[in-house]
Structures are given as structure tokens and as C-alpha cells.
mmCIF file of C-alpha atoms and ligand atoms in Angstrom:
data_model
loop_
_atom_site.group_PDB
_atom_site.id
_atom_site.type_symbol
_atom_site.label_atom_id
_atom_site.label_comp_id
_atom_site.label_asym_id
_atom_site.label_seq_id
_atom_site.Cartn_x
_atom_site.Cartn_y
_atom_site.Cartn_z
ATOM 1 C CA MET G 1 33.933 169.979 104.658
ATOM 2 C CA SER G 2 35.254 166.646 103.398
ATOM 3 C CA LEU G 3 35.594 163.673 105.695
ATOM 4 C CA ARG G 4 39.390 164.039 105.559
ATOM 5 C CA ASP G 5 39.139 167.731 106.530
ATOM 6 C CA ARG G 6 36.843 166.837 109.376
ATOM 7 C CA TRP G 7 39.360 164.335 110.743
ATOM 8 C CA THR G 8 42.418 166.534 110.307
ATOM 9 C CA SER G 9 40.731 169.542 111.853
ATOM 10 C CA THR G 10 39.708 167.471 114.902
ATOM 11 C CA LEU G 11 43.228 166.065 115.207
ATOM 12 C CA ASP G 12 44.731 169.572 114.889
ATOM 13 C CA GLN G 13 42.397 170.813 117.569
ATOM 14 C CA LEU G 14 43.428 167.967 119.896
ATOM 15 C CA ARG G 15 47.097 168.794 119.282
ATOM 16 C CA ALA G 16 46.471 172.467 120.038
ATOM 17 C CA GLN G 17 44.683 171.525 123.276
ATOM 18 C CA GLY G 18 47.499 169.186 124.371
ATOM 19 C CA ARG G 19 45.050 166.257 124.136
ATOM 20 C CA TYR G 20 46.455 164.411 121.139
ATOM 21 C CA ARG G 21 46.887 160.686 121.856
ATOM 22 C CA GLN G 22 49.259 158.149 120.381
ATOM 23 C CA PHE G 23 50.612 154.734 121.270
ATOM 24 C CA ALA G 24 53.878 154.686 123.188
ATOM 25 C CA LEU G 25 55.903 151.589 123.891
ATOM 26 C CA PRO G 26 56.652 150.727 127.525
ATOM 27 C CA ARG G 27 59.640 152.662 128.865
ATOM 28 C CA GLY G 28 61.194 151.871 132.221
ATOM 29 C CA ILE G 29 59.652 150.542 135.416
ATOM 30 C CA ASP G 30 55.916 150.040 135.082
ATOM 31 C CA PHE G 31 53.974 152.557 137.179
ATOM 32 C CA THR G 32 51.100 152.833 134.738
ATOM 33 C CA SER G 33 49.511 149.475 133.939
ATOM 34 C CA ASN G 34 46.810 147.866 136.072
ATOM 35 C CA ASP G 35 48.975 144.828 136.788
ATOM 36 C CA TYR G 36 48.503 145.405 140.526
ATOM 37 C CA LEU G 37 49.610 141.952 141.673
ATOM 38 C CA GLY G 38 52.470 141.594 139.199
ATOM 39 C CA TYR G 39 50.925 138.670 137.285
ATOM 40 C CA ALA G 40 51.152 140.111 133.760
ATOM 41 C CA THR G 41 54.724 138.961 133.189
ATOM 42 C CA LEU G 42 54.295 135.398 134.499
ATOM 43 C CA PRO G 43 54.631 132.658 131.861
ATOM 44 C CA ASN G 44 51.370 131.672 130.162
ATOM 45 C CA PRO G 45 49.985 128.352 131.366
ATOM 46 C CA SER G 46 50.118 126.030 128.402
ATOM 47 C CA ALA G 47 46.839 124.542 127.238
ATOM 48 C CA PRO G 48 47.754 122.229 124.344
ATOM 49 C CA ASP G 49 44.381 120.459 124.367
ATOM 50 C CA LEU G 50 42.326 123.612 124.125
ATOM 51 C CA SER G 51 41.729 125.429 120.863
ATOM 52 C CA ARG G 52 43.004 128.929 120.266
ATOM 53 C CA SER G 53 39.754 130.345 119.023
ATOM 54 C CA GLY G 54 36.137 130.087 120.085
ATOM 55 C CA ALA G 55 35.360 130.594 116.374
ATOM 56 C CA ALA G 56 31.660 131.208 117.057
ATOM 57 C CA SER G 57 29.307 132.865 119.495
ATOM 58 C CA ARG G 58 29.089 131.050 122.794
ATOM 59 C CA LEU G 59 25.458 130.303 121.967
ATOM 60 C CA LEU G 60 26.643 128.392 118.932
ATOM 61 C CA ARG G 61 29.834 126.312 118.789
ATOM 62 C CA GLY G 62 31.862 128.842 120.823
ATOM 63 C CA HIS G 63 30.788 127.219 124.080
ATOM 64 C CA HIS G 64 33.278 124.914 125.799
ATOM 65 C CA GLU G 65 33.212 122.992 129.066
ATOM 66 C CA VAL G 66 36.203 124.984 130.314
ATOM 67 C CA TRP G 67 33.887 128.010 130.618
ATOM 68 C CA GLU G 68 31.476 126.056 132.781
ATOM 69 C CA GLN G 69 34.386 125.206 135.025
ATOM 70 C CA VAL G 70 35.632 128.808 135.105
ATOM 71 C CA GLU G 71 32.181 130.175 135.854
ATOM 72 C CA SER G 72 31.466 127.721 138.641
ATOM 73 C CA THR G 73 34.917 128.344 140.208
ATOM 74 C CA LEU G 74 34.297 132.099 140.064
ATOM 75 C CA ALA G 75 30.791 131.741 141.533
ATOM 76 C CA THR G 76 32.220 129.761 144.460
ATOM 77 C CA TRP G 77 34.925 132.399 144.955
ATOM 78 C CA HIS G 78 32.239 135.072 145.299
ATOM 79 C CA GLY G 79 29.829 132.866 147.245
ATOM 80 C CA ALA G 80 27.305 133.763 144.552
ATOM 81 C CA GLU G 81 24.653 131.899 142.586
ATOM 82 C CA SER G 82 26.216 132.298 139.190
ATOM 83 C CA VAL G 83 28.699 133.990 136.894
ATOM 84 C CA LEU G 84 28.622 134.829 133.198
ATOM 85 C CA MET G 85 31.842 135.264 131.204
ATOM 86 C CA MET G 86 32.046 138.199 128.778
ATOM 87 C CA SER G 87 34.779 139.208 126.350
ATOM 88 C CA SER G 88 35.847 142.388 128.144
ATOM 89 C CA GLY G 89 34.925 144.633 131.033
ATOM 90 C CA TYR G 90 33.772 147.233 128.513
ATOM 91 C CA THR G 91 31.269 144.893 126.891
ATOM 92 C CA ALA G 92 30.273 143.409 130.261
ATOM 93 C CA ASN G 93 29.240 146.790 131.664
ATOM 94 C CA GLU G 94 27.722 148.099 128.454
ATOM 95 C CA GLY G 95 25.910 144.826 127.793
ATOM 96 C CA LEU G 96 24.637 144.306 131.328
ATOM 97 C CA ILE G 97 23.386 147.867 131.726
ATOM 98 C CA SER G 98 21.779 148.188 128.307
ATOM 99 C CA THR G 99 20.049 144.809 128.633
ATOM 100 C CA LEU G 100 18.825 145.152 132.174
ATOM 101 C CA ILE G 101 17.750 148.768 132.270
ATOM 102 C CA GLU G 102 14.833 149.908 130.146
ATOM 103 C CA PRO G 103 13.636 153.266 128.848
ATOM 104 C CA GLY G 104 11.802 155.016 131.675
ATOM 105 C CA ASP G 105 13.861 153.327 134.406
ATOM 106 C CA TRP G 106 15.816 155.705 136.629
ATOM 107 C CA VAL G 107 19.538 155.339 137.305
ATOM 108 C CA ALA G 108 21.692 157.153 139.829
ATOM 109 C CA THR G 109 25.240 157.054 138.479
ATOM 110 C CA ASP G 110 28.408 158.430 140.076
ATOM 111 C CA GLU G 111 29.705 161.282 137.904
ATOM 112 C CA LEU G 112 33.110 159.583 137.628
ATOM 113 C CA ASN G 113 31.834 156.194 136.474
ATOM 114 C CA HIS G 114 33.786 154.676 133.580
ATOM 115 C CA ALA G 115 33.012 155.354 129.897
ATOM 116 C CA CYS G 116 31.532 151.854 129.416
ATOM 117 C CA ILE G 117 28.958 152.519 132.154
ATOM 118 C CA VAL G 118 28.114 155.843 130.525
ATOM 119 C CA ASP G 119 27.744 154.147 127.131
ATOM 120 C CA GLY G 120 25.585 151.376 128.621
ATOM 121 C CA LEU G 121 23.268 154.021 130.051
ATOM 122 C CA ARG G 122 23.106 155.807 126.699
ATOM 123 C CA LEU G 123 22.086 152.572 124.999
ATOM 124 C CA ALA G 124 19.519 151.879 127.719
ATOM 125 C CA ARG G 125 17.844 155.243 126.992
ATOM 126 C CA CYS G 126 16.909 155.495 130.667
ATOM 127 C CA ARG G 127 16.542 158.530 132.899
ATOM 128 C CA ARG G 128 19.962 159.383 134.347
ATOM 129 C CA TYR G 129 20.744 161.101 137.639
ATOM 130 C CA SER G 130 24.448 161.820 137.802
ATOM 131 C CA PHE G 131 25.442 162.467 141.412
ATOM 132 C CA ARG G 132 28.621 164.196 142.577
ATOM 133 C CA HIS G 133 31.466 161.760 143.049
ATOM 134 C CA ASN G 134 30.870 159.665 146.194
ATOM 135 C CA ASP G 135 28.360 162.248 147.488
ATOM 136 C CA LEU G 136 25.890 160.180 149.485
ATOM 137 C CA ASN G 137 23.751 163.171 150.386
ATOM 138 C CA GLN G 138 23.142 163.990 146.757
ATOM 139 C CA LEU G 139 22.512 160.338 145.994
ATOM 140 C CA LYS G 140 19.979 160.198 148.810
ATOM 141 C CA GLU G 141 18.218 163.374 147.619
ATOM 142 C CA GLY G 142 17.816 161.875 144.160
ATOM 143 C CA LEU G 143 16.553 158.561 145.486
ATOM 144 C CA LYS G 144 14.095 160.279 147.787
ATOM 145 C CA ALA G 145 12.666 162.467 145.022
ATOM 146 C CA GLU G 146 12.423 159.525 142.645
ATOM 147 C CA ALA G 147 10.799 157.250 145.236
ATOM 148 C CA ALA G 148 8.239 159.992 145.946
ATOM 149 C CA ARG G 149 7.091 159.829 142.310
ATOM 150 C CA ASN G 150 5.822 156.392 143.192
ATOM 151 C CA GLU G 151 5.874 154.958 139.685
ATOM 152 C CA SER G 152 5.739 151.305 140.585
ATOM 153 C CA GLU G 153 6.343 149.996 137.052
ATOM 154 C CA ARG G 154 9.626 151.947 136.762
ATOM 155 C CA GLU G 155 12.732 150.424 138.294
ATOM 156 C CA ARG G 156 15.428 152.361 140.151
ATOM 157 C CA PHE G 157 19.153 151.553 140.005
ATOM 158 C CA ILE G 158 22.387 152.811 141.532
ATOM 159 C CA ILE G 159 25.680 152.229 139.700
ATOM 160 C CA THR G 160 29.135 152.828 141.133
ATOM 161 C CA GLU G 161 32.680 151.586 140.767
ATOM 162 C CA SER G 162 34.201 150.017 143.873
ATOM 163 C CA LEU G 163 37.644 151.557 143.249
ATOM 164 C CA PHE G 164 37.646 154.519 140.918
ATOM 165 C CA SER G 165 40.034 154.096 138.031
ATOM 166 C CA MET G 166 41.479 157.582 137.803
ATOM 167 C CA ASP G 167 40.958 158.815 141.370
ATOM 168 C CA GLY G 168 41.895 155.710 143.334
ATOM 169 C CA ASP G 169 39.217 156.207 145.965
ATOM 170 C CA ARG G 170 36.466 153.872 147.110
ATOM 171 C CA PRO G 171 32.810 154.600 147.791
ATOM 172 C CA PRO G 172 31.249 153.526 151.108
ATOM 173 C CA LEU G 173 29.573 150.413 149.695
ATOM 174 C CA ARG G 174 27.702 149.481 152.886
ATOM 175 C CA GLU G 175 26.062 152.894 153.129
ATOM 176 C CA ILE G 176 25.183 152.853 149.435
ATOM 177 C CA ALA G 177 23.679 149.372 149.814
ATOM 178 C CA GLN G 178 21.616 150.641 152.740
ATOM 179 C CA LEU G 179 20.342 153.586 150.683
ATOM 180 C CA ALA G 180 19.504 151.212 147.831
ATOM 181 C CA GLU G 181 17.512 149.019 150.190
ATOM 182 C CA ARG G 182 15.752 151.940 151.831
ATOM 183 C CA TYR G 183 14.629 153.486 148.544
ATOM 184 C CA GLY G 184 13.970 150.294 146.608
ATOM 185 C CA ALA G 185 16.864 150.647 144.167
ATOM 186 C CA HIS G 186 18.982 147.867 142.637
ATOM 187 C CA LEU G 187 22.728 148.196 143.100
ATOM 188 C CA ILE G 188 25.297 147.448 140.354
ATOM 189 C CA VAL G 189 29.006 147.624 141.201
ATOM 190 C CA ASP G 190 31.913 147.729 138.750
ATOM 191 C CA GLU G 191 34.798 145.940 140.490
ATOM 192 C CA ALA G 192 37.277 146.338 137.607
ATOM 193 C CA HIS G 193 40.132 147.754 139.691
ATOM 194 C CA ALA G 194 39.345 145.917 142.944
ATOM 195 C CA THR G 195 39.105 142.311 141.733
ATOM 196 C CA GLY G 196 41.966 140.262 143.130
ATOM 197 C CA CYS G 197 43.067 142.957 145.566
ATOM 198 C CA PHE G 198 40.502 143.269 148.371
ATOM 199 C CA GLY G 199 39.006 140.772 150.800
ATOM 200 C CA ALA G 200 40.468 137.707 152.510
ATOM 201 C CA ALA G 201 40.424 135.667 149.287
ATOM 202 C CA GLY G 202 40.813 138.667 146.987
ATOM 203 C CA SER G 203 37.367 138.559 145.427
ATOM 204 C CA GLY G 204 36.854 142.320 145.660
ATOM 205 C CA CYS G 205 35.174 145.071 147.651
ATOM 206 C CA VAL G 206 31.587 143.810 147.431
ATOM 207 C CA ASP G 207 32.531 140.603 149.232
ATOM 208 C CA ALA G 208 34.938 142.386 151.585
ATOM 209 C CA ALA G 209 32.137 144.790 152.596
ATOM 210 C CA GLY G 210 29.743 141.873 153.109
ATOM 211 C CA VAL G 211 27.121 143.300 150.728
ATOM 212 C CA ARG G 212 27.004 140.533 148.112
ATOM 213 C CA ASP G 213 23.326 139.819 148.879
ATOM 214 C CA GLN G 214 22.410 143.485 148.433
ATOM 215 C CA VAL G 215 24.102 143.788 145.031
ATOM 216 C CA LEU G 216 22.114 142.930 141.928
ATOM 217 C CA ALA G 217 25.224 142.378 139.822
ATOM 218 C CA SER G 218 28.928 143.088 139.986
ATOM 219 C CA VAL G 219 31.269 143.341 137.007
ATOM 220 C CA HIS G 220 34.863 142.062 137.147
ATOM 221 C CA THR G 221 37.515 142.260 134.484
ATOM 222 C CA GLY G 222 40.377 139.837 134.017
ATOM 223 C CA GLY G 223 42.436 142.474 132.244
ATOM 224 C CA LYS G 224 43.762 144.184 135.352
ATOM 225 C CA ALA G 225 45.029 142.363 138.477
ATOM 226 C CA LEU G 226 44.174 138.870 137.220
ATOM 227 C CA ALA G 227 46.124 139.436 133.983
ATOM 228 C CA VAL G 228 43.855 137.332 131.768
ATOM 229 C CA PRO G 229 41.735 138.384 128.770
ATOM 230 C CA GLY G 230 38.006 138.680 129.351
ATOM 231 C CA ALA G 231 35.627 139.652 132.128
ATOM 232 C CA TYR G 232 32.621 138.346 134.018
ATOM 233 C CA ILE G 233 29.372 139.337 135.661
ATOM 234 C CA VAL G 234 28.333 137.954 139.056
ATOM 235 C CA ALA G 235 24.550 137.656 139.268
ATOM 236 C CA SER G 236 21.617 135.459 140.221
ATOM 237 C CA LYS G 237 20.828 132.413 138.068
ATOM 238 C CA LEU G 238 17.760 134.163 136.745
ATOM 239 C CA LEU G 239 19.618 137.295 135.729
ATOM 240 C CA ARG G 240 22.290 135.162 134.052
ATOM 241 C CA GLU G 241 19.595 133.316 132.118
ATOM 242 C CA TYR G 242 18.046 136.641 131.090
ATOM 243 C CA LEU G 243 21.416 137.952 129.865
ATOM 244 C CA VAL G 244 22.141 134.775 127.913
ATOM 245 C CA ASN G 245 18.842 135.326 126.106
ATOM 246 C CA ARG G 246 18.868 139.094 125.718
ATOM 247 C CA CYS G 247 22.365 140.576 125.968
ATOM 248 C CA ARG G 248 23.492 141.556 122.473
ATOM 249 C CA HIS G 249 27.096 141.988 123.687
ATOM 250 C CA LEU G 250 27.153 138.268 124.469
ATOM 251 C CA ILE G 251 24.933 136.840 121.745
ATOM 252 C CA PHE G 252 26.450 138.620 118.755
ATOM 253 C CA THR G 253 30.145 138.200 119.449
ATOM 254 C CA THR G 254 32.700 135.395 119.226
ATOM 255 C CA ALA G 255 33.329 133.518 122.470
ATOM 256 C CA LEU G 256 36.695 133.835 124.194
ATOM 257 C CA PRO G 257 39.145 131.110 123.078
ATOM 258 C CA PRO G 258 38.972 127.922 125.200
ATOM 259 C CA ALA G 259 42.760 128.113 125.751
ATOM 260 C CA VAL G 260 42.132 131.362 127.613
ATOM 261 C CA GLY G 261 39.845 129.403 129.956
ATOM 262 C CA ALA G 262 42.923 127.513 131.177
ATOM 263 C CA TRP G 263 44.584 130.861 131.943
ATOM 264 C CA TRP G 264 41.534 131.850 133.960
ATOM 265 C CA LEU G 265 41.583 128.635 136.016
ATOM 266 C CA GLU G 266 45.248 129.189 136.810
ATOM 267 C CA ALA G 267 44.717 132.884 137.647
ATOM 268 C CA ILE G 268 41.793 132.206 139.989
ATOM 269 C CA GLN G 269 43.712 129.546 141.852
ATOM 270 C CA ARG G 270 46.753 131.796 142.136
ATOM 271 C CA VAL G 271 44.907 134.896 143.277
ATOM 272 C CA GLN G 272 42.765 133.141 145.894
ATOM 273 C CA GLY G 273 45.822 131.962 147.794
ATOM 274 C CA ASP G 274 47.965 135.028 147.216
ATOM 275 C CA GLN G 275 47.404 137.054 150.369
ATOM 276 C CA VAL G 276 51.150 137.801 150.346
ATOM 277 C CA SER G 277 50.919 139.828 147.119
ATOM 278 C CA ARG G 278 47.803 141.612 148.362
ATOM 279 C CA GLU G 279 49.601 142.617 151.550
ATOM 280 C CA LYS G 280 52.646 143.777 149.570
ATOM 281 C CA LEU G 281 50.392 145.783 147.264
ATOM 282 C CA HIS G 282 48.706 147.640 150.117
ATOM 283 C CA ALA G 283 52.015 148.134 151.952
ATOM 284 C CA ASN G 284 53.615 149.520 148.763
ATOM 285 C CA SER G 285 50.656 151.813 148.234
ATOM 286 C CA ALA G 286 51.035 153.242 151.767
ATOM 287 C CA GLY G 287 54.828 153.423 151.294
ATOM 288 C CA CYS G 288 54.542 155.294 147.992
ATOM 289 C CA ARG G 289 52.137 157.826 149.496
ATOM 290 C CA SER G 290 54.370 158.483 152.435
ATOM 291 C CA GLU G 291 57.416 158.913 150.149
ATOM 292 C CA LEU G 292 55.445 161.349 147.983
ATOM 293 C CA GLY G 293 54.445 163.278 151.106
ATOM 294 C CA ARG G 294 58.079 163.357 152.276
ATOM 295 C CA HIS G 295 58.985 164.972 148.930
ATOM 296 C CA GLY G 296 56.200 167.534 149.225
ATOM 297 C CA VAL G 297 53.945 165.948 146.572
ATOM 298 C CA HIS G 298 50.246 165.853 147.376
ATOM 299 C CA ALA G 299 48.615 162.548 146.388
ATOM 300 C CA GLU G 300 44.848 161.964 146.379
ATOM 301 C CA GLY G 301 42.987 158.857 147.525
ATOM 302 C CA THR G 302 44.160 156.072 149.815
ATOM 303 C CA ASN G 303 44.792 153.117 147.509
ATOM 304 C CA TYR G 304 47.257 151.743 144.977
ATOM 305 C CA ILE G 305 45.992 154.008 142.195
ATOM 306 C CA ILE G 306 47.609 157.298 143.150
ATOM 307 C CA PRO G 307 46.582 160.418 141.227
ATOM 308 C CA VAL G 308 48.925 163.375 141.413
ATOM 309 C CA ILE G 309 46.815 166.221 140.092
ATOM 310 C CA VAL G 310 48.734 168.638 137.848
ATOM 311 C CA GLY G 311 45.818 170.575 136.331
ATOM 312 C CA ASP G 312 47.133 171.731 132.963
ATOM 313 C CA ASP G 313 47.183 169.077 130.198
ATOM 314 C CA ALA G 314 50.513 170.071 128.619
ATOM 315 C CA ARG G 315 52.207 170.329 132.014
ATOM 316 C CA ALA G 316 51.023 166.841 132.959
ATOM 317 C CA VAL G 317 52.398 165.467 129.678
ATOM 318 C CA ALA G 318 55.745 167.259 130.175
ATOM 319 C CA ALA G 319 56.055 165.839 133.698
ATOM 320 C CA ALA G 320 55.263 162.310 132.448
ATOM 321 C CA VAL G 321 57.851 162.582 129.638
ATOM 322 C CA ARG G 322 60.498 163.683 132.129
ATOM 323 C CA LEU G 323 59.692 160.724 134.386
ATOM 324 C CA GLN G 324 59.898 158.332 131.441
ATOM 325 C CA GLU G 325 63.299 159.754 130.523
ATOM 326 C CA GLN G 326 64.421 158.845 134.027
ATOM 327 C CA GLY G 327 63.207 155.265 133.718
ATOM 328 C CA PHE G 328 59.765 155.520 135.363
ATOM 329 C CA ASP G 329 56.857 154.647 133.103
ATOM 330 C CA VAL G 330 54.246 157.050 134.472
ATOM 331 C CA ARG G 331 51.641 158.423 132.057
ATOM 332 C CA ALA G 332 49.619 161.608 131.974
ATOM 333 C CA ILE G 333 45.832 161.286 132.095
ATOM 334 C CA ARG G 334 43.963 164.079 130.362
ATOM 335 C CA PRO G 335 40.377 164.948 129.463
ATOM 336 C CA PRO G 336 38.089 163.338 128.459
ATOM 337 C CA SER G 337 39.404 160.540 130.707
ATOM 338 C CA VAL G 338 39.249 163.068 133.568
ATOM 339 C CA ALA G 339 37.491 166.433 134.000
ATOM 340 C CA PRO G 340 39.039 169.499 132.294
ATOM 341 C CA GLY G 341 41.554 171.219 134.566
ATOM 342 C CA THR G 342 42.365 168.001 136.456
ATOM 343 C CA ALA G 343 45.007 166.422 134.197
ATOM 344 C CA ARG G 344 47.183 164.216 136.329
ATOM 345 C CA LEU G 345 49.949 161.723 136.681
ATOM 346 C CA ARG G 346 48.310 158.405 137.513
ATOM 347 C CA VAL G 347 50.758 156.332 139.525
ATOM 348 C CA SER G 348 49.798 152.680 139.650
ATOM 349 C CA VAL G 349 51.624 150.888 142.454
ATOM 350 C CA HIS G 350 52.174 147.131 142.163
ATOM 351 C CA ALA G 351 52.881 144.351 144.656
ATOM 352 C CA ASP G 352 56.245 143.591 143.059
ATOM 353 C CA HIS G 353 57.679 147.127 143.199
ATOM 354 C CA GLU G 354 60.791 147.381 145.344
ATOM 355 C CA PRO G 355 60.139 149.760 148.287
ATOM 356 C CA ARG G 356 63.503 151.438 147.511
ATOM 357 C CA VAL G 357 62.279 152.269 143.985
ATOM 358 C CA LEU G 358 59.150 153.908 145.397
ATOM 359 C CA GLY G 359 61.359 156.447 147.167
ATOM 360 C CA GLN G 360 63.267 157.134 143.929
ATOM 361 C CA LEU G 361 59.995 157.554 142.070
ATOM 362 C CA ALA G 362 58.674 160.068 144.619
ATOM 363 C CA GLN G 363 61.879 162.101 144.288
ATOM 364 C CA ALA G 364 61.604 161.978 140.486
ATOM 365 C CA ILE G 365 57.954 163.095 140.572
ATOM 366 C CA ALA G 366 58.797 166.051 142.805
ATOM 367 C CA ASP G 367 61.582 166.981 140.363
ATOM 368 C CA ALA G 368 59.413 166.537 137.271
ATOM 369 C CA LEU G 369 56.674 168.737 138.725
ATOM 370 C CA SER G 370 59.127 171.493 139.568
ATOM 371 C CA HIS G 371 60.461 171.488 135.965
ATOM 372 C CA ALA G 372 57.180 171.003 134.071
HETATM 373 C C1 PLP S 1 36.308 151.104 135.898
HETATM 374 C C2 PLP S 1 36.474 150.306 134.666
HETATM 375 N N1 PLP S 1 35.465 149.514 134.255
HETATM 376 C C3 PLP S 1 35.572 148.764 133.143
HETATM 377 C C4 PLP S 1 36.714 148.793 132.373
HETATM 378 C C5 PLP S 1 36.777 147.985 131.115
HETATM 379 O O1 PLP S 1 37.418 146.778 131.346
HETATM 380 P P1 PLP S 1 38.180 146.029 130.143
HETATM 381 O O2 PLP S 1 39.516 146.687 130.060
HETATM 382 O O3 PLP S 1 38.232 144.609 130.567
HETATM 383 O O4 PLP S 1 37.371 146.244 128.919
HETATM 384 C C6 PLP S 1 37.798 149.563 132.780
HETATM 385 C C7 PLP S 1 39.065 149.524 131.981
HETATM 386 O O5 PLP S 1 39.579 150.416 131.485
HETATM 387 C C8 PLP S 1 37.675 150.356 133.940
HETATM 388 O O6 PLP S 1 38.679 151.152 134.334
#
């Protein structure tokens, strides 16, 4: 089979399965992006003195004092020792995990953890224990069995997201931190969807749950609620130093542009003081759920990511297309982003949605499901 045949046969297969993907321009009111606080459409802060490219790795000439300022502001926000900027959440998770975890180490990972966590674990070539989503009993069983092996030179880790991207639910972080402590495991938390939206100053679920000291590292992206390019890792000074020396995803890539550092400084200042948007976000999330319920639509989870499970891939796509035709930009999420048989509409509620529109959306979803 030629390379071309291989590609076309895979693409044909995806089409036949209803899993073919293509870019689609935004259509209608945004109920799909991760712009939870409504910052993505604000004007860019201008940074005329800062260059528009890092033009080198941060370990070479790509470093700039703006990043020192961003990192120290972020560390203060989290009440943590230090922060390390990375170019994206994907590379932050993959880089952190593959640098920190070594072959032979054991990692308990929630079965719904994001692709970049999965890829980090693959690169780490460690032993993986995938536990059922948010199932603390199964996590505990695994930890207990692993601790009983008593291999003191092997390290144990637990990795979870703090708000799951496609299911919109949150794990009990305090209980997980307690299990980690009890069984001598290190806890890593991906805060991609929670950063900006939880806690008194918006720094995420780890801080809101009061478990910062029990977390080895947390990963935060700018690309969602903060609406800035890039991501960062919160860690001890020593771990930061180790990553700067060993993390290939940092060493062998161009630094973020200094001008983007100015965007970060503005975003951090804005989000810290923006309790109003956080309250609107959570109120809209509750409002959207209750409207869906009123229209007989079952919605999972309890947060602003609201999955409406459809099941069949093609039916989920048909429902999304119908919603888009009515002016609601809701997208279908299909395998491999979610498990086969659980294709869904993923409704992403934002702080700046009008409550009246949430009612119209719920009605439109009920309609779309009955026609799909
Ligand atoms: C849970 C989770 N972690 C990490 C990432 C990656 O973040 P970024 O988009 O900044 O690469 C995403 C984004 O899709 C995500 O949903």
C-alpha cells in the first residue's frame, strides 16, 4: 500500500465512522470555546517596547526580564515557591511528566486524563495504572498494592485533572491528596480548565482546596480562561531548576515572544480582581443546567463545562449542525476525544452569556436532540 493509499483509506474509514474532522469557522454565539471568563475578545494590551518573537530558546537569547516578572507574579498568586513558563499546556504536561517520571516509576492516572498527560506517560516509559474516572476506591487499591511491593528506589505518582475537559466534573482533591500522603505518592494536577475560575483570587482548584503544599506540581494553561498564549508549571524551586536543566520541551523550543509577557501581566492582574466574572460564570453554569432540566435534557457534571451525552457519533454531529444553523456554536465531541458510544454536545458556558440566551439554547438543544 502506498503512503497516499494509507492516508486515503484512513480518512475514508473516519468518514464512514462519522469521525472525520475538519476546521469550521465560528458560527453564532460561542458555546464551545474555553473562554470561560469572556476575555478572548478584549483588545490586546499593546507592548510597543517588547519584541514580537523570542527568536531563540529561553536558555539562549529567548529569555527576557518580562518572563521573570510574569513568573514571580504567578508564584505570588499561587502562594508557591516558583513558576516556570512553557509554550503550551500540551508541552507543559508532556514535558513535566516525561522529565520527572522515570522508567520503573509507577503512576496512577485517571482514565479520562488529557491526551498530553497520556503522551507524557508514554514518553516516560513508566508503569501505568489507569484508574476508573474519579474512582477513589480503585485508586486506593492500586496505591496499596504498589506500596506493598516496597521498592524504595521507585517513585509513585498520582496524576489528575482538577476539572475534566470533556466531562466537566471535578475530583475530590483533598481526598486524593490524603491518599497520596498515606501511600507515599507525589501528586500532579492539571488545572487547565480551572485556572482563573476557582478560589477567592481565581488561582484554581488546588489553592481553593488548600492542598498546594501536598501537590508536587500543577499545570496551568493561558489558552483557556486567561486568554493568553502559553502555559506554566507551579513547582518548588528545586523542581523548576531540574526542569530548566532537563526538560526537552523547554530547552529545545523557541521561547514565547516577550510581547506576550505583557499580555500575561495584564491577564493576571485582571483575573485576580475579577470575582464578578467568576460569580457570573458559576451562576450561568447553574442557570444553564436548570434550563436544560426544564426542557427535559439531562446534563452531566456540575460545572461550566456541560456535556450532553448523545451516544452515537453521527447523531451528535447532526444535533450540533442543527444548533449552529440556529445561531448557537455548539460542537460535537467524538472518539477518540471521548470513549466510543459517548459522543456528546459539549456546552461551554461563559461569564458573559446573557441568562436569557441560556434559556433559548436549552430549548434549541432539546429540539436538536429530538430531530437528530
Ligand atoms: C485538560 C487539558 N490539559 C492540557 C491541555 C493543553 O493545553 P494547551 O491548549 O495550552 O496546549 C488541554 C487543552 O486542550 C486540556 O484540555
